[in-house]
Structures are given as structure tokens and as C-alpha cells.
Coordinates of C-alpha atoms in Angstrom, one line a residue:
Chain A
M1 CA 79.4 81.2 72.7
S2 CA 81.4 83.6 74.9
A3 CA 82.3 80.7 77.1
K4 CA 83.8 78.7 74.2
F5 CA 85.8 81.9 73.3
G6 CA 87.0 82.0 76.9
I7 CA 88.0 78.4 77.0
L8 CA 89.9 78.8 73.8
V9 CA 91.8 81.8 75.0
V10 CA 92.7 80.1 78.3
L11 CA 93.9 77.0 76.3
I12 CA 96.2 79.1 74.1
Y13 CA 97.6 81.0 77.1
S14 CA 98.3 77.7 78.9
I15 CA 100.1 76.3 75.9
V16 CA 102.2 79.3 75.5
A17 CA 103.0 79.5 79.1
I18 CA 103.9 75.8 79.4
F19 CA 105.9 75.6 76.2
A20 CA 107.6 79.1 76.4
P21 CA 111.2 78.0 75.9
F22 CA 110.3 76.1 72.7
I23 CA 108.0 78.8 71.2
A24 CA 110.0 81.9 72.0
P25 CA 112.5 82.8 69.2
Y26 CA 115.1 84.3 71.6
G27 CA 115.9 83.9 75.3
E28 CA 114.1 85.8 78.1
R29 CA 117.1 87.9 79.1
E30 CA 119.2 88.0 75.9
I31 CA 120.2 91.4 74.9
L32 CA 120.1 91.3 71.0
G33 CA 120.2 94.6 69.4
R34 CA 119.7 98.3 69.9
S35 CA 116.9 99.4 72.1
F36 CA 113.4 100.2 70.8
E37 CA 113.9 98.7 67.3
L38 CA 110.8 98.6 65.1
W39 CA 108.8 95.5 64.1
S40 CA 110.8 93.6 61.6
D41 CA 111.3 89.9 60.3
K42 CA 114.1 89.4 62.7
Y43 CA 112.2 90.8 65.8
P44 CA 108.5 90.4 65.1
L45 CA 107.5 92.9 67.8
G46 CA 110.6 95.0 67.8
T47 CA 112.9 95.3 70.8
D48 CA 112.3 96.7 74.3
N49 CA 114.1 99.4 76.1
L50 CA 117.2 97.3 76.7
G51 CA 117.3 95.8 73.2
R52 CA 115.6 92.4 74.1
D53 CA 113.1 90.7 71.8
M54 CA 109.6 91.9 72.7
L55 CA 107.8 88.7 71.4
S56 CA 110.1 86.4 73.3
R57 CA 109.5 88.5 76.6
M58 CA 105.8 88.4 76.0
I59 CA 105.9 84.6 75.8
F60 CA 108.1 84.2 78.9
G61 CA 106.0 86.9 80.6
A62 CA 103.0 84.6 80.1
R63 CA 104.8 81.9 82.0
N64 CA 106.0 84.2 84.8
T65 CA 102.9 86.3 85.4
I66 CA 100.3 83.5 85.0
G67 CA 102.5 81.0 87.0
L68 CA 102.9 83.5 89.9
A69 CA 99.2 84.4 89.9
L70 CA 98.1 80.8 89.7
S71 CA 100.4 79.6 92.6
I72 CA 99.3 82.6 94.7
T73 CA 95.5 81.8 94.1
I74 CA 96.2 78.1 95.0
L75 CA 98.0 79.0 98.2
A76 CA 95.3 81.5 99.1
F77 CA 92.6 78.9 98.6
L78 CA 94.4 76.4 100.7
L79 CA 95.0 78.8 103.5
G80 CA 91.6 80.6 103.3
S81 CA 89.4 77.5 102.8
L82 CA 91.1 75.5 105.5
T83 CA 90.8 78.3 108.1
G84 CA 87.3 79.0 107.0
M85 CA 86.2 75.5 107.4
I86 CA 88.0 75.3 110.8
A87 CA 86.2 78.4 111.9
A88 CA 82.9 77.0 110.9
A89 CA 83.4 73.6 112.4
L90 CA 84.8 74.7 115.8
G91 CA 82.8 77.9 116.3
G92 CA 83.2 79.7 119.5
W93 CA 86.3 81.7 120.2
V94 CA 88.3 80.3 117.4
D95 CA 85.7 81.5 114.9
Q96 CA 85.5 84.9 116.7
I97 CA 89.2 85.5 116.6
L98 CA 89.7 84.4 113.0
S99 CA 86.7 86.4 111.8
R100 CA 87.7 89.5 113.6
I101 CA 91.2 89.3 112.1
V102 CA 89.8 88.8 108.7
D103 CA 87.4 91.8 109.2
V104 CA 90.2 94.1 110.0
L105 CA 92.5 92.9 107.1
M106 CA 89.6 93.3 104.7
S107 CA 88.8 96.9 105.8
I108 CA 92.3 98.0 104.6
P109 CA 92.3 98.7 100.9
S110 CA 94.2 95.7 99.4
L111 CA 96.6 97.8 97.3
I112 CA 97.5 100.0 100.2
F113 CA 98.1 97.0 102.5
A114 CA 100.4 95.4 99.9
L115 CA 102.3 98.7 99.5
L116 CA 102.8 99.0 103.2
I117 CA 104.1 95.5 103.6
L118 CA 106.4 95.7 100.6
S119 CA 107.8 99.0 101.8
I120 CA 108.6 97.4 105.2
F121 CA 110.1 94.1 103.9
G122 CA 111.4 95.3 100.5
T123 CA 110.2 93.9 97.1
S124 CA 111.2 90.3 96.9
V125 CA 109.2 87.4 95.4
P126 CA 108.7 85.5 98.6
Y127 CA 107.3 88.5 100.5
L128 CA 105.2 89.4 97.4
I129 CA 103.7 85.9 97.3
A130 CA 103.1 85.9 101.1
T131 CA 101.5 89.3 101.1
I132 CA 99.0 88.7 98.2
T133 CA 98.2 85.2 99.6
V134 CA 97.1 86.6 102.9
I135 CA 95.1 89.4 101.2
D136 CA 93.4 87.0 99.0
A137 CA 92.9 84.4 101.7
T138 CA 90.7 86.7 103.6
R139 CA 88.2 86.7 100.8
V140 CA 88.3 82.9 100.4
F141 CA 87.9 82.6 104.2
R142 CA 84.7 84.6 104.1
L143 CA 83.1 82.4 101.4
A144 CA 84.4 79.2 102.9
R145 CA 83.2 80.0 106.3
A146 CA 79.7 81.2 105.1
T147 CA 79.1 78.1 102.9
A148 CA 80.7 75.7 105.5
M149 CA 78.3 77.3 108.2
N150 CA 75.3 76.0 106.2
V151 CA 76.8 72.5 106.1
V152 CA 77.9 72.3 109.7
V153 CA 74.3 72.5 111.0
M154 CA 73.2 69.5 108.9
D155 CA 72.2 66.3 110.7
Y156 CA 74.9 64.1 108.9
V157 CA 77.6 66.4 110.4
E158 CA 76.1 65.9 113.8
V159 CA 75.9 62.1 113.3
A160 CA 79.6 62.1 112.4
R161 CA 80.5 64.1 115.5
V162 CA 78.5 61.9 117.7
R163 CA 80.2 58.9 116.1
G164 CA 83.4 60.4 117.5
E165 CA 85.1 61.5 114.3
K166 CA 87.9 63.9 114.6
L167 CA 87.9 67.5 113.3
D168 CA 90.1 66.5 110.4
W169 CA 87.5 63.9 109.2
V170 CA 84.6 66.3 109.7
I171 CA 86.3 68.9 107.5
R172 CA 87.7 66.5 104.8
K173 CA 84.8 64.1 104.5
E174 CA 81.7 66.0 105.5
I175 CA 82.2 69.7 104.8
L176 CA 84.6 69.9 102.0
P177 CA 82.7 67.8 99.4
N178 CA 79.7 70.0 99.9
I179 CA 81.3 73.3 99.4
T180 CA 83.6 72.4 96.5
A181 CA 81.2 73.9 93.7
P182 CA 81.0 77.5 95.1
L183 CA 84.7 77.4 95.9
L184 CA 85.6 76.4 92.4
A185 CA 83.5 79.2 90.9
E186 CA 85.2 81.6 93.2
F187 CA 88.6 80.3 92.1
G188 CA 88.2 81.9 88.6
L189 CA 87.3 85.3 90.1
R190 CA 90.1 85.2 92.7
F191 CA 92.5 84.2 89.9
C192 CA 91.5 87.4 88.0
F193 CA 91.9 89.5 91.0
V194 CA 95.3 88.2 91.8
F195 CA 96.4 88.4 88.2
L196 CA 95.4 92.0 87.9
F197 CA 96.8 92.8 91.3
I198 CA 100.3 91.4 90.4
S199 CA 100.2 93.2 87.1
A200 CA 99.3 96.4 88.9
L201 CA 102.1 96.0 91.3
S202 CA 104.6 95.1 88.6
F203 CA 103.4 98.2 86.6
L204 CA 104.2 100.2 89.7
G205 CA 107.7 98.7 89.7
L206 CA 107.1 96.7 92.9
G207 CA 106.2 93.2 91.6
L208 CA 108.4 90.8 89.9
Q209 CA 111.8 92.4 89.6
P210 CA 113.9 92.6 86.5
P211 CA 115.3 90.9 84.5
S212 CA 112.3 88.6 84.8
A213 CA 109.9 89.2 82.0
D214 CA 106.5 90.3 83.3
W215 CA 103.6 91.9 81.5
G216 CA 103.0 94.7 84.0
S217 CA 106.5 95.9 84.1
M218 CA 106.9 95.5 80.3
V219 CA 104.2 98.1 79.9
R220 CA 106.0 100.4 82.3
D221 CA 109.4 100.0 80.7
N222 CA 108.2 100.6 77.2
A223 CA 105.4 103.2 77.9
S224 CA 107.5 106.1 76.4
L225 CA 106.9 104.4 72.9
I226 CA 103.3 105.4 73.1
T227 CA 104.3 109.0 72.4
F228 CA 105.4 107.9 69.0
E229 CA 102.1 106.3 68.2
D230 CA 103.7 102.9 68.6
I231 CA 101.2 100.4 70.1
T232 CA 103.9 97.9 71.2
P233 CA 103.6 98.7 75.0
L234 CA 99.9 98.2 74.8
L235 CA 100.3 94.5 73.7
P236 CA 101.3 93.1 77.2
A237 CA 98.5 95.2 78.7
G238 CA 96.1 93.8 76.2
A239 CA 97.3 90.3 76.9
I240 CA 96.4 90.9 80.6
A241 CA 93.0 92.2 79.7
L242 CA 92.2 89.4 77.2
L243 CA 93.0 86.6 79.7
T244 CA 90.9 88.3 82.4
V245 CA 88.0 88.8 80.1
A246 CA 88.2 85.2 79.0
V247 CA 88.3 83.9 82.6
N248 CA 85.4 86.1 83.5
F249 CA 83.3 84.8 80.6
I250 CA 83.9 81.2 81.7
V251 CA 83.0 82.0 85.4
D252 CA 79.9 83.8 84.2
W253 CA 78.8 80.8 82.2
L254 CA 79.5 78.4 85.0
L255 CA 77.6 80.5 87.5
H256 CA 74.6 80.6 85.1
K257 CA 74.7 76.9 84.6
S258 CA 75.1 75.9 88.1
S259 CA 72.5 78.2 89.7
G260 CA 70.0 78.7 87.0
L261 CA 70.5 82.4 88.0
K262 CA 68.4 84.6 85.7
D263 CA 67.5 88.3 85.7
V264 CA 63.8 88.7 86.3
S265 CA 62.4 90.3 83.3
Chain B
M1 CA 64.2 106.7 116.1
I2 CA 65.9 105.6 119.3
H3 CA 66.4 102.2 117.7
I4 CA 68.1 103.6 114.6
L5 CA 70.3 105.9 116.6
K6 CA 71.6 102.9 118.5
I7 CA 72.4 100.9 115.4
V8 CA 74.2 104.0 113.8
T9 CA 76.2 104.5 117.0
Q10 CA 77.2 101.0 117.0
R11 CA 78.4 101.1 113.5
F12 CA 80.3 104.2 114.3
A13 CA 82.0 102.7 117.2
L14 CA 82.9 99.6 115.1
G15 CA 84.4 102.0 112.5
L16 CA 86.5 103.7 115.1
L17 CA 87.7 100.4 116.4
T18 CA 88.7 99.2 112.9
L19 CA 90.7 102.4 112.4
F20 CA 92.4 101.8 115.7
A21 CA 93.3 98.3 114.7
I22 CA 94.6 99.5 111.4
S23 CA 96.8 102.1 113.0
L24 CA 98.2 99.3 115.2
I25 CA 98.9 97.2 112.1
I26 CA 100.6 100.1 110.3
T27 CA 102.8 101.0 113.2
F28 CA 103.6 97.5 114.5
G29 CA 104.2 96.1 111.0
V30 CA 107.6 97.5 111.2
E31 CA 108.3 95.5 114.3
L32 CA 108.1 92.3 112.3
L33 CA 111.4 93.1 110.6
P34 CA 114.3 91.0 111.6
G35 CA 116.4 93.5 113.6
D36 CA 114.8 96.9 113.4
L37 CA 114.1 99.7 110.9
A38 CA 117.4 101.4 111.4
E39 CA 119.4 98.1 110.6
A40 CA 117.1 97.3 107.6
I41 CA 117.5 100.7 106.0
L42 CA 121.2 101.1 106.6
G43 CA 122.0 97.6 105.5
Q44 CA 124.8 95.2 106.3
G45 CA 127.7 97.6 105.9
A46 CA 126.7 100.1 108.6
T47 CA 128.8 100.5 111.7
P48 CA 127.2 100.1 115.1
E49 CA 127.6 103.8 115.7
T50 CA 125.7 105.0 112.7
V51 CA 122.9 102.5 113.5
K52 CA 122.8 103.9 117.0
V53 CA 122.6 107.5 115.8
F54 CA 120.0 106.6 113.3
R55 CA 118.0 104.8 115.9
T56 CA 117.8 107.7 118.2
E57 CA 116.9 110.0 115.3
L58 CA 114.0 107.7 114.4
G59 CA 113.0 107.4 118.1
L60 CA 113.6 103.7 118.0
D61 CA 115.3 103.8 121.4
K62 CA 112.0 104.5 123.2
P63 CA 109.6 101.6 124.0
A64 CA 107.1 100.6 121.4
H65 CA 103.9 101.7 123.1
L66 CA 105.3 105.3 123.7
R67 CA 106.3 105.5 120.0
Y68 CA 102.8 104.4 119.0
L69 CA 101.1 107.0 121.2
S70 CA 103.3 109.9 119.9
W71 CA 102.8 108.7 116.3
L72 CA 99.0 108.7 116.8
Y73 CA 99.1 112.0 118.4
G74 CA 101.2 113.3 115.6
M75 CA 98.8 112.0 113.0
A76 CA 95.8 113.6 114.7
T77 CA 97.6 117.0 115.1
G78 CA 99.1 117.1 111.6
D79 CA 102.6 116.7 112.8
M80 CA 103.6 113.4 111.0
G81 CA 107.4 113.4 111.4
V82 CA 110.0 113.8 108.8
S83 CA 110.7 111.8 105.6
L84 CA 113.7 109.6 105.7
A85 CA 114.6 110.3 102.1
N86 CA 114.8 114.2 102.1
K87 CA 114.2 115.1 105.7
R88 CA 111.3 117.3 104.8
E89 CA 108.1 117.5 107.1
I90 CA 105.7 114.8 106.0
S91 CA 102.8 117.1 106.5
E92 CA 104.3 119.6 104.1
L93 CA 104.8 116.8 101.5
I94 CA 101.3 115.5 101.8
G95 CA 99.3 118.8 102.2
I96 CA 99.0 119.8 98.5
R97 CA 99.1 116.3 97.1
L98 CA 96.1 115.3 99.3
S99 CA 94.1 118.2 97.9
N100 CA 95.1 117.3 94.4
T101 CA 94.0 113.6 94.8
I102 CA 90.7 114.7 96.4
F103 CA 90.2 117.0 93.4
L104 CA 90.9 114.2 91.0
G105 CA 88.6 111.8 92.9
G106 CA 85.9 114.4 93.1
F107 CA 86.1 115.2 89.4
A108 CA 85.9 111.5 88.5
A109 CA 82.9 111.0 90.9
A110 CA 81.1 114.1 89.4
I111 CA 81.2 112.5 85.9
S112 CA 80.8 108.8 86.8
I113 CA 77.9 108.9 89.3
P114 CA 75.3 110.6 87.0
L115 CA 76.6 108.6 84.1
A116 CA 76.2 105.4 85.8
L117 CA 72.8 106.2 87.1
F118 CA 71.6 107.3 83.7
L119 CA 73.0 104.1 81.9
G120 CA 71.7 101.8 84.6
I121 CA 68.2 103.2 84.4
L122 CA 68.2 103.0 80.6
A123 CA 69.5 99.4 80.8
A124 CA 66.7 98.5 83.2
L125 CA 64.2 100.1 81.0
Y126 CA 65.3 98.4 77.8
R127 CA 66.4 95.2 79.5
N128 CA 67.0 92.1 77.3
T129 CA 67.3 94.3 74.2
L130 CA 70.3 94.8 72.0
Y131 CA 71.3 98.0 73.9
D132 CA 71.2 96.1 77.2
R133 CA 73.3 93.4 75.9
V134 CA 75.8 95.7 74.4
V135 CA 76.2 97.7 77.6
N136 CA 76.5 94.5 79.6
T137 CA 79.3 93.1 77.5
F138 CA 81.1 96.4 77.5
T139 CA 80.9 96.7 81.3
L140 CA 82.0 93.1 81.9
T141 CA 84.9 93.8 79.6
S142 CA 85.9 97.1 81.2
I143 CA 85.7 95.5 84.7
S144 CA 88.4 93.1 83.6
F145 CA 90.8 95.6 82.2
P146 CA 93.8 96.7 84.3
E147 CA 93.6 100.4 85.0
F148 CA 96.8 101.3 83.3
F149 CA 95.5 99.6 80.0
V150 CA 92.5 101.9 79.9
A151 CA 94.8 104.8 80.7
Y152 CA 97.2 104.2 77.9
I153 CA 94.5 103.5 75.4
L154 CA 93.0 106.9 76.3
I155 CA 96.5 108.6 76.1
L156 CA 97.1 107.0 72.7
F157 CA 93.8 108.2 71.2
F158 CA 93.1 111.5 73.0
A159 CA 96.5 112.8 73.8
I160 CA 98.6 111.6 70.9
K161 CA 96.4 110.8 67.8
L162 CA 93.9 113.6 68.3
G163 CA 95.9 115.9 70.7
W164 CA 92.8 117.0 72.5
F165 CA 94.0 116.6 76.0
P166 CA 97.4 116.5 77.6
G167 CA 98.9 113.0 78.3
I168 CA 100.7 114.2 81.4
S169 CA 98.6 116.0 84.0
N170 CA 101.1 118.4 85.7
V171 CA 98.6 120.2 87.8
S172 CA 99.9 122.9 90.1
T173 CA 98.2 125.2 92.5
N174 CA 98.5 128.4 90.5
L175 CA 96.3 127.1 87.7
S176 CA 92.7 128.3 87.2
L177 CA 89.9 125.7 87.8
G178 CA 89.3 125.4 84.0
D179 CA 92.9 124.7 83.3
K180 CA 93.0 122.1 86.1
L181 CA 89.9 120.4 84.8
Y182 CA 91.3 120.4 81.3
R183 CA 94.6 118.8 82.4
S184 CA 93.1 116.2 84.6
M185 CA 90.5 115.2 82.0
L186 CA 92.2 112.0 81.0
P187 CA 92.9 110.6 84.5
A188 CA 89.4 111.4 85.5
A189 CA 88.0 109.7 82.4
T190 CA 90.1 106.6 83.1
L191 CA 88.7 106.4 86.7
T192 CA 85.2 107.0 85.3
L193 CA 85.5 104.1 82.9
V194 CA 86.8 101.8 85.7
V195 CA 84.0 102.5 88.2
V196 CA 81.0 103.2 85.9
A197 CA 80.7 99.6 84.9
H198 CA 80.1 98.3 88.5
M199 CA 77.8 101.2 89.6
M200 CA 75.7 100.7 86.4
R201 CA 75.3 97.0 86.8
M202 CA 74.2 97.4 90.4
T203 CA 71.7 100.2 89.6
R204 CA 70.2 98.0 86.8
A205 CA 70.1 95.1 89.1
A206 CA 68.4 97.1 92.0
I207 CA 65.7 98.4 89.7
I208 CA 65.1 95.0 87.9
N209 CA 64.7 93.3 91.3
L210 CA 62.0 95.8 92.2
L211 CA 60.2 95.4 88.9
A212 CA 59.1 91.9 89.9
S213 CA 57.2 93.1 93.0
P214 CA 53.4 93.1 93.2
Y215 CA 53.0 96.9 93.5
I216 CA 54.9 97.5 90.2
E217 CA 52.6 94.9 88.6
M218 CA 49.7 96.9 89.8
V219 CA 51.1 100.1 88.4
R220 CA 51.7 98.4 85.1
L221 CA 48.1 97.2 85.0
K222 CA 46.9 100.8 85.4
G223 CA 48.7 101.4 82.1
I224 CA 51.4 103.8 83.1
S225 CA 54.3 104.1 80.7
P226 CA 57.5 102.0 81.4
M227 CA 59.7 105.2 81.9
K228 CA 57.3 106.6 84.4
I229 CA 57.0 103.3 86.4
I230 CA 60.7 103.3 86.8
L231 CA 61.3 106.9 87.6
R232 CA 58.3 107.4 89.9
H233 CA 57.7 104.0 91.4
A234 CA 60.8 101.9 91.3
L235 CA 63.6 104.4 91.6
P236 CA 62.7 105.8 95.1
N237 CA 62.7 102.3 96.5
A238 CA 65.9 101.3 94.8
L239 CA 67.7 104.4 96.1
A240 CA 69.1 102.8 99.3
P241 CA 71.1 100.0 97.4
I242 CA 72.1 102.5 94.7
V243 CA 73.5 104.9 97.3
N244 CA 75.3 102.1 98.9
V245 CA 77.0 101.1 95.7
V246 CA 77.9 104.7 95.0
A247 CA 79.6 105.0 98.3
I248 CA 81.5 101.7 97.8
N249 CA 82.7 102.8 94.5
L250 CA 83.9 106.1 95.8
A251 CA 85.9 104.1 98.3
Y252 CA 87.3 102.2 95.3
L253 CA 88.1 105.4 93.6
V254 CA 90.3 106.5 96.5
V255 CA 92.5 103.4 95.9
G256 CA 92.1 103.3 92.1
V257 CA 93.7 106.7 92.0
V258 CA 97.1 105.3 92.9
I259 CA 97.8 103.7 89.6
V260 CA 96.1 106.4 87.5
E261 CA 98.3 109.0 89.2
V262 CA 101.4 107.1 88.3
V263 CA 100.4 106.8 84.7
F264 CA 99.6 110.4 84.2
V265 CA 102.4 111.7 86.5
Y266 CA 99.6 113.5 88.4
P267 CA 101.1 115.1 91.6
G268 CA 98.8 113.3 94.1
L269 CA 99.1 111.3 97.3
G270 CA 99.1 108.0 95.4
Q271 CA 102.2 108.9 93.4
L272 CA 103.9 110.0 96.6
M273 CA 103.2 106.7 98.2
V274 CA 104.5 104.6 95.3
D275 CA 107.6 106.7 95.1
S276 CA 108.1 106.3 98.9
V277 CA 107.6 102.5 98.8
S278 CA 110.4 102.2 96.3
K279 CA 112.7 104.3 98.3
R280 CA 111.6 102.4 101.4
D281 CA 110.7 105.8 103.1
I282 CA 108.6 104.1 105.7
P283 CA 107.3 107.1 107.7
V284 CA 105.8 108.6 104.6
V285 CA 104.3 105.3 103.6
Q286 CA 102.8 104.8 107.0
A287 CA 101.3 108.4 106.9
C288 CA 99.9 107.8 103.4
S289 CA 98.5 104.3 104.3
M290 CA 96.7 105.8 107.3
I291 CA 95.2 108.5 105.2
F292 CA 94.0 106.2 102.5
A293 CA 92.7 103.6 105.0
S294 CA 90.8 106.3 106.9
V295 CA 89.1 107.6 103.9
Y296 CA 88.3 104.1 102.7
I297 CA 86.7 103.2 106.0
L298 CA 84.9 106.4 106.4
L299 CA 83.4 106.0 103.0
N300 CA 82.3 102.4 103.7
L301 CA 81.0 103.4 107.1
S302 CA 78.9 106.1 105.5
A303 CA 77.6 103.6 102.9
D304 CA 76.5 101.4 105.9
I305 CA 74.9 104.2 107.8
I306 CA 73.1 105.6 104.8
S307 CA 71.6 102.1 104.0
I308 CA 70.4 102.0 107.5
V309 CA 68.9 105.3 107.7
T310 CA 67.2 105.1 104.4
N311 CA 65.7 101.7 105.2
P312 CA 61.9 102.3 105.8
R313 CA 61.6 99.2 107.9
L314 CA 64.0 100.6 110.4
L315 CA 62.7 104.1 110.1
H316 CA 59.2 103.2 111.1
P317 CA 59.4 100.2 113.3
R318 CA 56.1 98.7 114.2

């Protein structure tokens, strides 16, 4: 039940994100009227602090925020699972060095680490992507290494090695197919983490920079409206919350299905 | 006993080593900049002379390892250098804000820990009932909410619609404790909502795990009431994992405080750090990161040590 709801929500979000330019009534950066206009037929959700249409910015925000979060999660999975599998397959000092680096990176609170890096390099999208990718890849590394370790000791991997297969084959054909399921389940959770993380950074004014529409910074820019009992600034925040809840529901359901995990009653 | 002392010492040494590694990352992260800090901050238009003066002022003309050592010595003795933005002593900037942040974190912990334990025990007691399901859905939802969403909802209802609490927590040192608590009510409530969910779920899981064990079955066969089974027989054994989760969540509080402070304009360390990041006031950011990271690591370390020390298998080795 809740899983169906989750899938429906994700579907709607993806459609909005993909077809943003066709759905939005106005452009992302168009300044149309006075600032903070009320909800009306012309501007369904009013206008923001610079007089841009809120609804259009919400729609483009879906595209920017989800797109960024998705690409960072994918990059983090490529980096994390690849290094994790290499660490497991090679073992020895490669594994030691990679694992210790990850240990240290994981012991710094991720928000603090991101703030530190962004203050050094300034807030630009490439550094933003690189920083969050590295932070997130450490978590993926842990999971990929742990699951791959169980596979590496199997007889068929040893057979492949004795047969003289290269590292590349062992990783692609022997390990990867056997750890895809847990990695996929983790993907949903990681996406939620990245999505919330970017929103938090944008909210602090350190994420996507204006004039790009982004849900986190939209909350920040229009927060003063709350004082007038206007709920408009809560809408982008609610949009963030709804998507994370939906993805969590799906992941929960997937985990239950795949592992038969049940609370002992 | 010797055995356990050895493990604890090992963990402690590992924690110190991690802190050392982090201090290296924090100081040498700056070295990754193309050019150096002086050039990066002054920008393209700066003349070579100004860059040179600025470099001497920052101590960039000295070799990196000397700079690191003097920075580390300064952090340890409380002399953290001066801020780039307003030339004030960093220790002076941080002092009061740090105590404000600790106050807020402590306040939130004082509400959330008893609340989480209480709700968790109730959920374990009435597991698989409507209450359990409602609480479960509620916690799953609140985990997925961004902190600022929770914060603004609380502001909307309690500060603006009802007007019970102030929406801006301008705490200052000359306020009485009652006033301070009143003004930091909403930020503390936000933090509570964010951490309670996780702690509660773990408490419930720890207790339910134990309920399947044979000795509980025995107690149940003796006809003792479910409430008493949980409080007298299950809880003492579940304490170690629960304490562990509490410590981890306290560590989370330390970081979660950053966003909440920004929303409520609470004069704490997190707000200072965010301000400094947007001004690229790197010495201040370095000092703040070191403080946050140290507290985080110390809390995680104590979680580790507590779970070792309270483990009966390690306390009474055969």
C-alpha cells in the first residue's frame, strides 16, 4: 500500500522533472511582477522575493534538485562500488590504505566536511558535486567492500583466478552480479541522503547558486513570508519531504520483500 | 579487567589518531588550492605587493609543517589566530557561541532521550498494535523530513499562529535560565523531533530482539506481566545497545544544530561557521570544523567504550 503510494509519487516527480519546460507556465528566471504577490489565477502560487512565478520555479526546481542529487548518487556509486570491489578483490595493502582513508573521511561529520571544502574552494557546482560524491562514496565503499568480501572467498572466484582471469574480469563477471541486489537497495537510501544534503546546503546558501531554481534555496529566500501566516515557503520544503518519504517507503518495501526481514513478535 | 582495559586503551588511541588525521585534512585542505590562500582570497586583481603582505600576515611564508604545528599548538592553548573578515580573535568569537551551542544541544538531549526511551519501551510493549504502527509511520516520516521543514512548521504553528514561543531565539548571556529555556524552546523541539525517531526505533528493536530469547520465555511462563518483563528483565540487557544509540544521536545533534541555528538565528557555533563559509573566512571555518569534529569523534568514541565496558561477556571473561 505505502509502496504503491511511493511509486506513484516518484513517477509524478519524474514526469514533472523531465517535462519541466512544457509544464511550467513561465520561465525559470523570468521576472514577471512585483515581489511576494499573493496566490492568483495569473500566478497560481504567487511570486517569490524577486517577482518570479513560484509554481514555475517549483517545477524547474524539481528538475535541478533531483537531477543534481541523482547524478551525484550515480557518481558516488560508480566510485564507491568500484573501489570497494577492488579493495575486496586485491586485499593486502591496497585494501588497508583504501579502508583507512574511508575510516578517516567517515569520522568527520559530513556537513562539517562539506562546509570546510566549500569554504576553501568556493561554492561552485563542480566542487559541490565532487565534495558530496566523495562523502557519499565512502558509505558505498563500506557496503560494496563488505558484501564483496563474502563473494571473494567463494570457490568460483578462486576458480576464475586460477584460470588466469584478470582483475577486471573477476570484478565484472564474478563479484558484481552477486552484490547488485544489496547495492540497489542502498541506492534508494543514498539518494535520499544526497537529496536532503543538497537541500540543506542550498538552504544554507551554499548549494546551487542563483538564479537557478532549487527547493532548498527557495525556502530560504521566501522564509520571511511565514511571519504573515503564508505557507508558500513551506511548499518546496514539503516537496523535498514528500519525495524522501516516498523513496523510503519503496526501499522499506524492497528490503522486506528481498530479505523476508520481520520483527520477532 | 586487564583485557578490557587493553581494548579501551586501543580504542582511545585510535580516536586520537583519527583526530590527528582530521587536523591534517583541515589544515592541508587549503594547500589543494591552485596558488595559495592569499591569492584565492584577494582574487585576480591583486597586485603582487598586496599578495605578499597578506601572505606574511597569514604566515604563509613559513613552511607548511611549521604552520601546522603552530596551528595545532594554538588550538590546544586556545589561541586560534584572528578572523580574516573582521580581524577579531577567533577564540573570542567562538567562546560564547560554543557555550550557547552546548546549551541548546544539552536542552534538546534532556528532552529527547527520556522521550525516546519512553516511546520505545511503549512501542515494544504494544508491538504490532495500532499504536506501534502509528508511531512507526510517524518516525519513518520524520526521519525523511529536512530539518528546516520541521523548524518552519513549528515556527508557523507555535510562534505565529499560537504565539506561544518566539520564532527567533536571540539568546544572550545576561538572560535568566528560565528566559533562555523559553527562547530556545522551538530550536530544541526541532532537534528533538529529528533525533527522537531514530533513538526510539533502536530502543524498540533492542528490546524486541531480547524478547525472543529463552530466558524471557521462561519469565513469561511464570506468568509475570508484560510491563514487568520488559522493565525488570529485558531492559537491563538492552541497555548497552540503547546507550550506544543515544551517544551516536548526541553526536548527530552536534551537527544537526548547524541548520537549526541558522533557521532560528540562534547565536551559536553553527551559525558562525555557515557565515564564515559564505565569507570564505577560512581560519574561522578551520577552528569551527576542528571543534565540531572533535566533539563528534569524542561522542562516538564514548559510545564505543560504553558498549565495550557494559558488555558482560568482556567484563567477566571465562
